[in-house]
Amino acid sequence: MALNVPKNAVIYQIYPRSFRDTDGDGLGDIRGIINSLDYLKELGITHIWLSPVYKSPDDDNGYDIADYKSIQPAFGTMEDFDELVAKARERGIGIVMDLVINHTSDEHEWFRRAPAGEEKYRNYYIIKKGKNGKLPNNWGNFFAECPWAKFGDSEDEYYLHLFSKKQPDLNWHNPDVMEEVKSIMRFWLDRGVVGFRCDVITIIYKSSLENGKKQLVLTGQEHFLSQEGCHRILQELRSEVLEPYGAFAVGETVFVDVDEAHKLCDAARGELDMIFYFEHMECDQVFVKWFKTRLSLKKLMKTLSKWQSELEWNACYFENHDQPRFISRFSDLGSHRADASRMMAGLLMTMRGTPFVYEGQEIGMTNGDFKDLSEVEDIESHNIFKMAKGLGIPRPIRWKMIQRTSRDNARTPMQWSSGEGAGFTSGKPWLKINGNCKTVNVEDELKAEDGVLAFWKKMIALRKSDETLILGDFKPLYEGGSVYAFEREYNGRKLTTVCNMSSKTVKLPKAIRGRGEQIVSSSKTDGGERLLPFEFRLYACEGEK
Ligand code: TEU
């Protein structure tokens, strides 16, 4: 079981630059979040996970941190942040910070001081001599760059960066790095934050810098993925920092499998409360995420059932700032945007573990409507576009790849209203606003009694108050065609979730009839044996007392 995260938590992720702008610079800000707290309280969420708000040159939108103990001026001030924590707390909402400790920005003071000859800071990073004019090793890079860049003015020294060139990796063999990170965590905990989301946490420890076995993606991973050293670091951060504050940690764990997840989440080992795994994000891809195919419902159901059965507690999510919007992945979404969003609310809120809602998901926002690469900002998308050119892939195909997979799909500004700037900004938005804001927006949703938002609210409220949903175990019941069903059980009471994941009306399979009284449906259904397009149903069976 998770360690410190409250079992009834429902966490809402905010990508600050896209959430709400109050000063007209086209970028969201902390004041915009403060002004939205009543909306979030009404929605029913218990925590906000803030993607990075620290000082940053924004090479990777804040995931390149130049000063861990400051606020990005475009987002506001430390006073604004303290006000956010206090006002959120007044509404029963806790703040969770993004902890990016695999790398810093190359504009961080540590990295600036290193090439100037300061040995202390040189040891904060991974710097290595080239081999006879060649790179130090053959590793790959997450952003399709060369992972080694020349260090300072040196002729033959390089620093390692598994993401962009402006994100040098930290050296976790150096105990000073550990002490710095503890101090950063305490700094924010002392300001009242209640937990951390730990960025790419399973790759922070590099156990050697040897050449890796040649792989199509990320050669070298056997030297940096899920190493023992990483577990030791997490244990130390837990016992020395998180536990004294009763704080929790959710890890973003790339390439993790179920066995590794057990190690990371086993309460007795004292590492993380829960993890973000990726396997269910990969049900519409061929080998790597940039090659998309039809979403395989079969794979999706199998994957969800596997992770739900295997882990007693986990982070449940379908969207975040790195992934295309989930409902846009349904190949037959058609005019069923709202139905699919309601169905996803039902699914997410009845799964076992902590549900994470990503901004805009609660109004059924869809992928950005980008028409050309010039409208896309994300560094990863641009790098991949370039790399694909090198592979000889024709431009129209390259653009299709980016259009469908770009992280910017989920980063388009929050659609507050149908008005100018979608109510997000009075200025020029940093990223193109989706044209569907005319019909998909908070203002209209607030008026619609049977809208998407109303259903998310209903499901969040149910999820927080129903013991079976909070504490029940998980049993898969049905995975066939477009119908997915599972059971949650606690103290003899059983709840059955049924989802129709397609735009077709289908028969309620025999195997899941008679599951008790229908207590929720996401559609205007007669509750009979026909499941409407993207319908979600919940049945309750009280069992013997
Ligand atoms: O993401 C890490 C990660 O592995 C991916 O999900 C990432 O989006 C990329 O597509 C890998 O190909 C985390 C953050 O969530 C992401 O926004 C950052 O860019 C990245 O780490 C570096 O800090």
Coordinates of C-alpha atoms and ligand atoms in Angstrom, one line a residue:
M1 CA 0.0 0.0 0.0
A2 CA 1.1 3.5 -0.7
L3 CA 2.9 5.2 2.2
N4 CA 1.8 8.8 2.7
V5 CA -0.6 9.7 -0.1
P6 CA -4.1 10.0 1.3
K7 CA -6.1 7.1 -0.2
N8 CA -9.0 9.3 -1.2
A9 CA -6.8 11.8 -3.1
V10 CA -7.7 13.0 -6.6
I11 CA -4.8 14.9 -8.1
Y12 CA -5.0 17.6 -10.8
Q13 CA -2.0 18.4 -12.9
I14 CA -1.4 22.0 -13.9
Y15 CA 1.0 22.9 -16.7
P16 CA 1.4 26.4 -15.6
R17 CA 2.3 28.1 -18.8
S18 CA -0.9 26.8 -20.4
F19 CA -3.4 27.2 -17.5
R20 CA -4.4 30.8 -17.0
D21 CA -2.7 34.1 -17.8
T22 CA -3.6 37.2 -15.7
D23 CA -1.0 39.7 -17.0
G24 CA -1.5 39.4 -20.7
D25 CA 1.9 38.1 -21.6
G26 CA 0.4 35.0 -23.2
L27 CA 1.9 32.7 -20.6
G28 CA -0.1 31.3 -17.7
D29 CA 0.9 32.4 -14.2
I30 CA 0.6 31.6 -10.5
R31 CA -2.0 34.4 -10.1
G32 CA -4.1 32.5 -12.7
I33 CA -3.9 29.4 -10.6
I34 CA -4.9 31.3 -7.4
N35 CA -7.9 32.8 -9.3
S36 CA -8.9 29.3 -10.4
L37 CA -8.9 27.7 -6.9
D38 CA -12.6 27.9 -6.5
Y39 CA -13.1 26.2 -9.8
L40 CA -10.8 23.4 -8.7
K41 CA -12.4 23.1 -5.3
E42 CA -15.8 22.7 -7.1
L43 CA -14.3 20.1 -9.3
G44 CA -13.5 18.2 -6.2
I45 CA -9.8 17.6 -6.5
T46 CA -7.7 17.3 -3.4
H47 CA -4.2 18.1 -4.7
I48 CA -2.5 20.1 -7.5
W49 CA 0.6 18.8 -9.1
L50 CA 2.4 21.8 -10.5
S51 CA 4.7 21.2 -13.5
P52 CA 7.9 23.2 -12.9
V53 CA 7.5 26.8 -11.8
Y54 CA 11.2 27.4 -11.1
K55 CA 13.5 29.8 -12.8
S56 CA 14.4 28.4 -16.2
P57 CA 15.5 29.4 -19.6
D58 CA 12.6 27.2 -20.9
D59 CA 14.5 25.1 -23.3
D60 CA 12.2 22.3 -22.2
N61 CA 9.4 24.5 -20.7
G62 CA 10.8 24.5 -17.2
Y63 CA 12.1 21.0 -17.0
D64 CA 15.5 22.7 -17.3
I65 CA 15.9 24.3 -13.9
A66 CA 18.3 27.2 -13.4
D67 CA 17.5 27.8 -9.8
Y68 CA 15.5 25.3 -7.7
K69 CA 14.7 27.7 -4.9
S70 CA 13.1 30.5 -7.0
I71 CA 10.0 31.2 -9.1
Q72 CA 10.2 31.8 -12.8
P73 CA 9.5 35.6 -13.0
A74 CA 7.0 35.2 -15.8
F75 CA 5.0 33.0 -13.5
G76 CA 5.1 35.4 -10.5
T77 CA 7.0 35.7 -7.2
M78 CA 7.7 33.6 -4.2
E79 CA 5.0 35.6 -2.4
D80 CA 2.5 34.5 -5.1
F81 CA 3.6 31.0 -4.5
D82 CA 3.2 31.2 -0.7
E83 CA -0.3 32.7 -1.3
L84 CA -1.1 29.8 -3.6
V85 CA -0.1 27.3 -1.0
A86 CA -2.1 29.1 1.7
K87 CA -5.2 29.7 -0.3
A88 CA -5.2 26.1 -1.7
R89 CA -4.8 24.8 1.9
E90 CA -7.9 26.9 3.0
R91 CA -9.8 25.0 0.3
G92 CA -8.4 21.6 1.4
I93 CA -6.1 21.4 -1.6
G94 CA -2.4 20.3 -1.2
I95 CA 0.4 21.4 -3.6
V96 CA 2.7 18.8 -5.1
M97 CA 5.9 20.0 -6.7
D98 CA 7.7 18.7 -9.7
L99 CA 11.2 17.5 -8.7
V100 CA 13.6 17.4 -11.7
I101 CA 16.8 15.9 -10.4
N102 CA 18.2 13.9 -13.3
H103 CA 19.5 17.1 -14.8
T104 CA 19.7 20.9 -14.3
S105 CA 19.7 23.7 -16.8
D106 CA 23.1 24.5 -18.3
E107 CA 22.3 28.0 -17.0
H108 CA 22.2 26.7 -13.4
E109 CA 24.9 28.3 -11.3
W110 CA 26.5 24.9 -10.6
F111 CA 27.0 24.3 -14.3
R112 CA 28.3 27.8 -15.0
R113 CA 30.9 27.5 -12.2
A114 CA 32.1 24.1 -13.3
P115 CA 34.0 25.1 -16.5
A116 CA 35.5 28.1 -14.7
G117 CA 37.7 25.5 -12.9
E118 CA 35.7 25.0 -9.7
E119 CA 36.4 21.4 -9.0
K120 CA 33.5 21.1 -6.6
Y121 CA 30.9 21.9 -9.2
R122 CA 32.6 20.0 -12.0
N123 CA 31.8 16.9 -9.8
Y124 CA 28.2 17.8 -9.9
Y125 CA 28.0 16.7 -13.5
I126 CA 29.1 13.8 -15.6
I127 CA 32.1 14.9 -17.5
K128 CA 34.3 12.6 -19.5
K129 CA 37.2 12.7 -21.9
G130 CA 36.5 11.6 -25.5
K131 CA 38.2 8.4 -26.7
N132 CA 40.8 9.2 -29.4
G133 CA 38.8 12.0 -30.8
K134 CA 35.6 10.1 -30.5
L135 CA 32.7 10.5 -28.0
P136 CA 33.1 9.0 -24.6
N137 CA 30.5 6.2 -25.3
N138 CA 27.8 5.1 -27.7
W139 CA 24.7 6.0 -25.6
G140 CA 21.4 7.3 -27.0
N141 CA 19.4 10.4 -25.9
F142 CA 15.7 10.8 -25.2
F143 CA 15.4 13.8 -27.5
A144 CA 17.2 12.2 -30.4
E145 CA 20.3 14.4 -29.8
C146 CA 23.9 13.3 -29.3
P147 CA 24.0 12.8 -25.5
W148 CA 27.5 14.3 -25.2
A149 CA 28.3 18.0 -25.7
K150 CA 31.6 19.7 -25.4
F151 CA 32.3 20.9 -21.9
G152 CA 33.4 24.5 -21.6
D153 CA 36.4 25.4 -23.8
S154 CA 37.8 22.0 -23.5
E155 CA 39.0 20.2 -26.7
D156 CA 38.3 16.7 -25.6
E157 CA 36.0 16.8 -22.6
Y158 CA 32.2 16.2 -22.8
Y159 CA 29.3 16.4 -20.5
L160 CA 26.4 13.9 -20.5
H161 CA 22.9 15.0 -21.3
L162 CA 20.2 12.4 -21.8
F163 CA 17.7 15.1 -22.7
S164 CA 18.6 18.4 -24.5
K165 CA 22.0 19.9 -24.6
K166 CA 20.8 22.5 -22.2
Q167 CA 19.9 19.8 -19.6
P168 CA 23.2 18.4 -18.3
D169 CA 22.8 15.3 -16.2
L170 CA 23.7 15.4 -12.5
N171 CA 26.3 13.1 -11.0
W172 CA 24.5 11.0 -8.4
H173 CA 27.8 9.4 -7.3
N174 CA 28.6 12.7 -5.6
P175 CA 27.2 13.0 -2.1
D176 CA 27.1 16.8 -2.4
V177 CA 24.4 16.4 -5.1
M178 CA 22.3 14.3 -2.7
E179 CA 22.7 17.0 0.0
E180 CA 21.7 19.8 -2.4
V181 CA 18.6 17.9 -3.4
K182 CA 17.6 17.2 0.2
S183 CA 18.0 20.9 0.9
I184 CA 15.8 21.8 -2.2
M185 CA 13.1 19.4 -1.0
R186 CA 13.1 20.7 2.5
F187 CA 12.9 24.3 1.2
W188 CA 9.6 23.5 -0.5
L189 CA 8.3 21.3 2.3
D190 CA 8.9 24.1 4.7
R191 CA 6.8 26.3 2.5
G192 CA 3.9 23.8 2.9
V193 CA 4.0 21.5 -0.1
V194 CA 2.9 18.0 0.6
G195 CA 4.6 15.9 -2.0
F196 CA 6.7 15.6 -5.1
R197 CA 6.3 14.2 -8.6
C198 CA 9.8 12.9 -9.4
D199 CA 10.8 13.5 -13.0
V200 CA 12.4 10.5 -14.9
I201 CA 13.5 9.2 -11.5
T202 CA 14.5 5.7 -12.7
I203 CA 17.4 7.0 -14.8
I204 CA 19.2 9.3 -12.3
Y205 CA 21.9 6.9 -11.3
K206 CA 24.4 5.9 -13.9
S207 CA 26.3 2.8 -12.7
S208 CA 29.0 3.0 -15.4
L209 CA 29.8 5.0 -18.5
E210 CA 30.7 2.0 -20.6
N211 CA 29.4 1.5 -24.1
G212 CA 25.9 0.0 -24.2
K213 CA 24.5 -2.9 -26.2
K214 CA 23.3 -1.5 -29.5
Q215 CA 19.6 -0.8 -29.4
L216 CA 17.2 1.0 -31.7
V217 CA 16.3 3.4 -28.8
L218 CA 18.4 4.5 -26.0
T219 CA 21.5 2.5 -26.3
G220 CA 23.3 2.3 -22.9
Q221 CA 20.1 2.0 -20.9
E222 CA 21.5 -1.1 -19.1
H223 CA 23.9 1.3 -17.4
F224 CA 21.4 3.9 -16.3
L225 CA 17.9 2.4 -16.1
S226 CA 16.6 1.2 -12.7
Q227 CA 20.0 0.7 -11.2
E228 CA 20.5 -0.4 -7.6
G229 CA 22.0 3.0 -6.9
C230 CA 18.7 4.6 -7.8
H231 CA 16.8 2.6 -5.2
R232 CA 19.3 3.5 -2.6
I233 CA 18.9 7.2 -3.4
L234 CA 15.1 7.0 -3.2
Q235 CA 15.4 5.2 0.2
E236 CA 17.6 7.9 1.6
L237 CA 15.4 10.7 0.3
R238 CA 12.4 9.0 1.8
S239 CA 13.7 8.3 5.3
E240 CA 15.6 11.6 5.7
V241 CA 13.3 14.0 3.9
L242 CA 9.8 12.8 3.0
E243 CA 9.0 10.8 6.2
P244 CA 9.8 13.6 8.7
Y245 CA 7.3 15.7 6.9
G246 CA 4.8 12.9 6.1
A247 CA 5.1 13.9 2.4
F248 CA 4.5 11.6 -0.5
A249 CA 6.3 10.9 -3.8
V250 CA 5.1 9.8 -7.2
G251 CA 7.8 8.7 -9.6
E252 CA 7.8 9.1 -13.3
T253 CA 9.4 5.8 -14.2
V254 CA 10.4 5.4 -17.8
F255 CA 10.6 1.8 -19.2
V256 CA 9.5 0.3 -16.0
D257 CA 8.0 -3.2 -15.8
V258 CA 5.8 -4.7 -13.1
D259 CA 8.7 -6.3 -11.1
E260 CA 10.6 -3.0 -11.0
A261 CA 7.4 -1.2 -10.0
H262 CA 7.0 -3.6 -7.0
K263 CA 10.5 -2.7 -5.8
L264 CA 9.8 1.0 -6.2
C265 CA 6.4 0.9 -4.5
D266 CA 6.9 -1.7 -1.8
A267 CA 6.2 0.1 1.5
A268 CA 8.7 -2.0 3.4
R269 CA 11.5 -0.8 1.1
G270 CA 10.4 2.9 1.6
E271 CA 11.0 4.4 -1.8
L272 CA 7.9 5.8 -3.7
D273 CA 4.2 5.9 -3.0
M274 CA 3.3 5.1 -6.5
I275 CA 4.6 5.4 -10.1
F276 CA 3.6 6.5 -13.5
Y277 CA 4.1 3.6 -15.8
F278 CA 3.9 4.0 -19.6
E279 CA 2.7 0.7 -21.0
H280 CA -1.0 1.8 -21.5
M281 CA 0.3 4.9 -23.4
E282 CA 1.8 2.6 -25.9
C283 CA -1.2 0.8 -27.2
D284 CA -1.4 2.8 -30.4
Q285 CA 2.3 2.7 -31.4
V286 CA 4.6 0.6 -33.4
F287 CA 7.8 0.1 -31.5
V288 CA 8.4 3.8 -30.7
K289 CA 5.9 6.5 -29.9
W290 CA 6.4 8.4 -33.1
F291 CA 5.0 5.7 -35.2
K292 CA 1.4 5.5 -34.5
T293 CA -1.2 3.0 -35.5
R294 CA -4.8 2.3 -34.6
L295 CA -5.4 2.2 -30.8
S296 CA -5.6 -1.5 -29.9
L297 CA -8.4 -1.8 -27.4
K298 CA -7.4 -5.3 -26.7
K299 CA -3.9 -4.3 -25.7
L300 CA -5.2 -1.4 -23.7
M301 CA -7.6 -3.5 -21.7
K302 CA -4.9 -6.2 -21.1
T303 CA -2.4 -3.6 -20.0
L304 CA -4.8 -1.9 -17.6
S305 CA -5.9 -5.2 -16.1
K306 CA -2.3 -6.3 -15.7
W307 CA -1.1 -3.2 -13.8
Q308 CA -4.4 -2.9 -11.8
S309 CA -4.1 -6.5 -10.6
E310 CA -0.4 -6.5 -10.0
L311 CA 0.0 -3.4 -7.8
E312 CA -2.0 -2.8 -4.7
W313 CA -1.7 0.9 -5.3
N314 CA -0.5 2.9 -8.2
A315 CA -0.9 6.2 -10.0
C316 CA -3.7 6.1 -12.5
Y317 CA -3.6 8.5 -15.5
F318 CA -4.5 8.8 -19.1
E319 CA -3.2 12.2 -19.9
N320 CA -0.3 14.5 -19.0
H321 CA 1.8 17.2 -20.6
D322 CA 3.9 14.7 -22.5
Q323 CA 1.1 12.7 -24.1
P324 CA -1.5 13.3 -26.8
R325 CA -5.0 13.8 -25.4
F326 CA -6.4 10.3 -24.7
I327 CA -9.8 10.7 -26.3
S328 CA -8.1 11.8 -29.5
R329 CA -6.6 8.3 -29.6
F330 CA -9.9 6.6 -30.2
S331 CA -9.8 6.0 -34.0
D332 CA -13.6 6.2 -34.2
L333 CA -14.2 9.2 -31.9
G334 CA -16.3 11.0 -34.5
S335 CA -18.9 13.2 -32.9
H336 CA -18.6 11.3 -29.6
R337 CA -16.0 13.6 -27.9
A338 CA -18.2 14.3 -24.9
D339 CA -19.3 10.7 -24.5
A340 CA -15.7 9.5 -24.6
S341 CA -14.6 12.0 -22.1
R342 CA -17.4 11.0 -19.7
M343 CA -16.5 7.3 -20.2
M344 CA -12.9 8.1 -19.3
A345 CA -14.0 9.9 -16.2
G346 CA -15.9 6.8 -15.1
L347 CA -13.0 4.5 -15.9
L348 CA -10.3 6.7 -14.2
M349 CA -12.3 7.3 -11.1
T350 CA -13.2 3.6 -10.5
M351 CA -9.7 2.2 -11.0
R352 CA -7.5 1.2 -8.0
G353 CA -4.9 3.8 -7.0
T354 CA -4.7 7.6 -7.1
P355 CA -6.4 9.2 -10.1
F356 CA -4.6 12.0 -11.8
V357 CA -6.6 14.4 -14.0
Y358 CA -4.7 16.6 -16.4
E359 CA -5.9 20.2 -17.0
G360 CA -8.6 20.3 -19.6
Q361 CA -9.3 16.6 -19.4
E362 CA -12.3 17.5 -17.3
I363 CA -13.9 19.4 -20.2
G364 CA -12.9 16.9 -22.8
M365 CA -10.1 18.9 -24.5
T366 CA -8.7 17.2 -27.6
N367 CA -5.4 17.2 -29.4
G368 CA -4.2 20.6 -30.8
D369 CA -5.3 21.5 -34.3
F370 CA -1.8 22.3 -35.6
K371 CA -1.5 22.7 -39.4
D372 CA 2.2 23.1 -39.7
L373 CA 5.5 22.5 -37.8
S374 CA 5.8 26.3 -37.4
E375 CA 2.9 26.1 -35.0
V376 CA 4.6 23.6 -32.7
E377 CA 7.0 24.7 -30.0
D378 CA 8.1 21.5 -28.3
I379 CA 11.8 20.8 -28.5
E380 CA 11.3 17.1 -28.8
S381 CA 8.9 17.4 -31.8
H382 CA 11.4 19.6 -33.6
N383 CA 14.3 17.2 -32.9
I384 CA 12.3 14.2 -34.1
F385 CA 11.2 16.0 -37.2
K386 CA 14.9 16.7 -38.0
M387 CA 16.0 13.1 -37.1
A388 CA 13.2 11.7 -39.4
K389 CA 14.5 13.9 -42.2
G390 CA 17.9 12.3 -41.7
L391 CA 16.2 8.9 -42.1
G392 CA 14.9 10.0 -45.5
I393 CA 11.2 10.1 -44.4
P394 CA 9.3 12.5 -46.7
R395 CA 8.1 15.8 -45.2
P396 CA 4.4 15.1 -45.3
I397 CA 4.8 11.8 -43.5
R398 CA 7.1 13.5 -41.0
W399 CA 4.6 16.1 -40.3
K400 CA 1.8 13.5 -39.8
M401 CA 4.0 11.8 -37.2
I402 CA 4.5 15.0 -35.3
Q403 CA 0.9 16.1 -35.7
R404 CA -0.3 13.0 -34.0
T405 CA 2.4 12.5 -31.4
S406 CA 3.7 15.9 -30.4
R407 CA 3.6 16.7 -26.7
D408 CA 2.2 20.1 -27.7
N409 CA -1.1 18.3 -28.3
A410 CA -1.7 18.4 -24.6
R411 CA -0.1 21.7 -24.0
T412 CA -2.5 24.0 -25.8
P413 CA -3.9 26.7 -23.5
M414 CA -6.8 25.8 -21.2
Q415 CA -10.1 26.6 -22.8
W416 CA -11.9 28.7 -20.2
S417 CA -14.4 30.4 -22.6
S418 CA -15.4 30.7 -26.2
G419 CA -14.2 34.3 -26.3
E420 CA -11.0 35.9 -27.5
G421 CA -8.0 34.0 -26.3
A422 CA -10.3 31.3 -24.9
G423 CA -10.4 33.2 -21.6
F424 CA -6.8 32.0 -21.2
T425 CA -5.1 35.2 -22.1
S426 CA -5.8 38.8 -23.3
G427 CA -2.5 38.7 -25.1
K428 CA -0.9 36.5 -27.7
P429 CA -0.9 32.9 -26.4
W430 CA 2.5 31.2 -26.3
L431 CA 1.0 28.2 -28.2
K432 CA -1.9 28.1 -30.6
I433 CA -5.3 27.8 -28.9
N434 CA -7.4 24.9 -30.2
G435 CA -10.1 26.3 -32.6
N436 CA -12.7 24.0 -30.9
C437 CA -12.7 26.4 -27.9
K438 CA -15.8 27.8 -29.4
T439 CA -17.7 24.7 -28.2
V440 CA -15.3 23.1 -25.8
N441 CA -14.8 25.4 -22.8
V442 CA -15.3 25.7 -19.1
E443 CA -17.9 28.6 -19.3
D444 CA -20.3 26.5 -21.4
E445 CA -19.7 23.4 -19.4
L446 CA -20.5 25.1 -16.1
K447 CA -24.0 25.8 -17.6
A448 CA -24.6 22.3 -18.8
E449 CA -26.2 20.1 -16.2
D450 CA -25.5 16.9 -18.1
G451 CA -22.2 18.0 -19.7
V452 CA -18.8 16.6 -19.5
L453 CA -17.6 18.7 -16.6
A454 CA -20.7 17.8 -14.5
F455 CA -20.0 14.1 -15.0
W456 CA -16.3 14.5 -14.0
K457 CA -17.4 16.3 -10.9
K458 CA -19.9 13.5 -10.1
M459 CA -17.3 10.8 -10.6
I460 CA -14.7 12.6 -8.6
A461 CA -17.2 13.1 -5.7
L462 CA -18.1 9.4 -5.8
R463 CA -14.5 8.3 -6.0
K464 CA -13.7 10.3 -2.8
S465 CA -16.6 9.1 -0.8
D466 CA -17.1 5.5 -1.7
E467 CA -15.0 3.1 0.4
T468 CA -15.2 0.3 -2.3
L469 CA -13.7 2.6 -4.9
I470 CA -11.0 3.9 -2.5
L471 CA -10.0 0.6 -0.8
G472 CA -11.5 -2.2 -2.9
D473 CA -9.4 -4.8 -4.6
F474 CA -9.4 -5.3 -8.4
K475 CA -10.6 -8.1 -10.5
P476 CA -10.8 -8.0 -14.3
L477 CA -14.2 -9.3 -15.6
Y478 CA -14.4 -8.9 -19.3
E479 CA -12.2 -7.8 -22.1
G480 CA -13.9 -8.4 -25.5
G481 CA -14.4 -6.3 -28.6
S482 CA -14.9 -2.8 -27.3
V483 CA -16.3 -3.8 -23.8
Y484 CA -14.1 -3.6 -20.8
A485 CA -15.4 -4.5 -17.4
F486 CA -13.9 -5.0 -13.9
E487 CA -14.9 -5.4 -10.4
R488 CA -13.8 -3.6 -7.2
E489 CA -14.6 -5.3 -3.9
Y490 CA -14.4 -4.2 -0.3
N491 CA -16.0 -5.9 2.7
G492 CA -18.3 -8.0 0.5
R493 CA -19.6 -5.0 -1.4
K494 CA -18.9 -5.2 -5.1
L495 CA -18.9 -2.5 -7.7
T496 CA -18.7 -3.3 -11.4
T497 CA -17.3 -0.9 -14.0
V498 CA -18.4 -1.4 -17.6
C499 CA -17.0 0.7 -20.4
N500 CA -17.9 0.6 -24.1
M501 CA -14.7 2.0 -25.7
S502 CA -16.2 2.6 -29.2
S503 CA -18.7 4.6 -31.1
K504 CA -20.8 1.6 -31.8
T505 CA -23.8 0.5 -29.8
V506 CA -23.0 -2.9 -28.5
K507 CA -24.7 -5.6 -26.5
L508 CA -24.0 -5.9 -22.8
P509 CA -22.1 -9.2 -22.7
K510 CA -23.9 -12.0 -20.9
A511 CA -20.9 -12.5 -18.6
I512 CA -21.5 -9.1 -17.0
R513 CA -25.2 -9.1 -16.6
G514 CA -26.8 -9.3 -13.2
R515 CA -24.1 -7.3 -11.5
G516 CA -26.5 -5.6 -9.2
E517 CA -28.2 -2.3 -9.3
Q518 CA -27.0 0.3 -11.9
I519 CA -25.9 3.3 -9.9
V520 CA -24.3 5.4 -12.6
S521 CA -24.4 5.7 -16.4
S522 CA -22.6 8.3 -18.5
S523 CA -25.3 8.2 -21.2
K524 CA -29.0 8.7 -21.5
T525 CA -29.5 5.0 -21.5
D526 CA -32.5 2.9 -20.6
G527 CA -30.1 0.8 -18.5
G528 CA -30.9 -2.2 -20.6
E529 CA -28.8 -4.7 -22.5
R530 CA -27.5 -2.2 -25.0
L531 CA -24.4 -0.2 -24.3
L532 CA -24.5 3.1 -26.1
P533 CA -21.4 4.6 -27.8
F534 CA -18.7 5.2 -25.3
E535 CA -21.1 4.5 -22.4
F536 CA -19.8 3.9 -18.9
R537 CA -21.9 2.1 -16.3
L538 CA -21.3 1.3 -12.7
Y539 CA -23.3 -1.5 -10.9
A540 CA -23.4 -2.0 -7.2
C541 CA -24.0 -5.3 -5.4
E542 CA -24.3 -4.9 -1.6
G543 CA -23.4 -8.5 -0.8
E544 CA -24.0 -10.1 2.6
K545 CA -23.5 -8.0 5.6
Ligands
TEU1 O1 9.5 13.1 -19.3 C1 10.3 12.0 -19.5 C2 10.0 11.1 -20.7 O2 10.6 10.1 -20.8 C3 9.0 11.3 -21.7 O3 7.7 11.1 -21.3 C4 9.3 12.5 -22.4 O4 8.1 13.3 -22.7 C5 9.9 12.2 -23.8 O5 8.8 12.1 -24.7 C6 10.7 11.1 -23.9 O6 10.8 10.7 -25.3 C7 9.9 14.0 -18.3 C8 9.0 15.3 -18.4 O7 7.7 14.9 -18.1 C9 9.1 15.9 -19.7 O8 8.3 17.0 -19.9 C10 10.6 16.4 -19.8 O9 10.8 16.9 -21.1 C11 11.6 15.3 -19.5 O10 11.2 14.5 -18.4 C12 12.9 15.9 -19.2 O11 12.9 16.5 -17.9

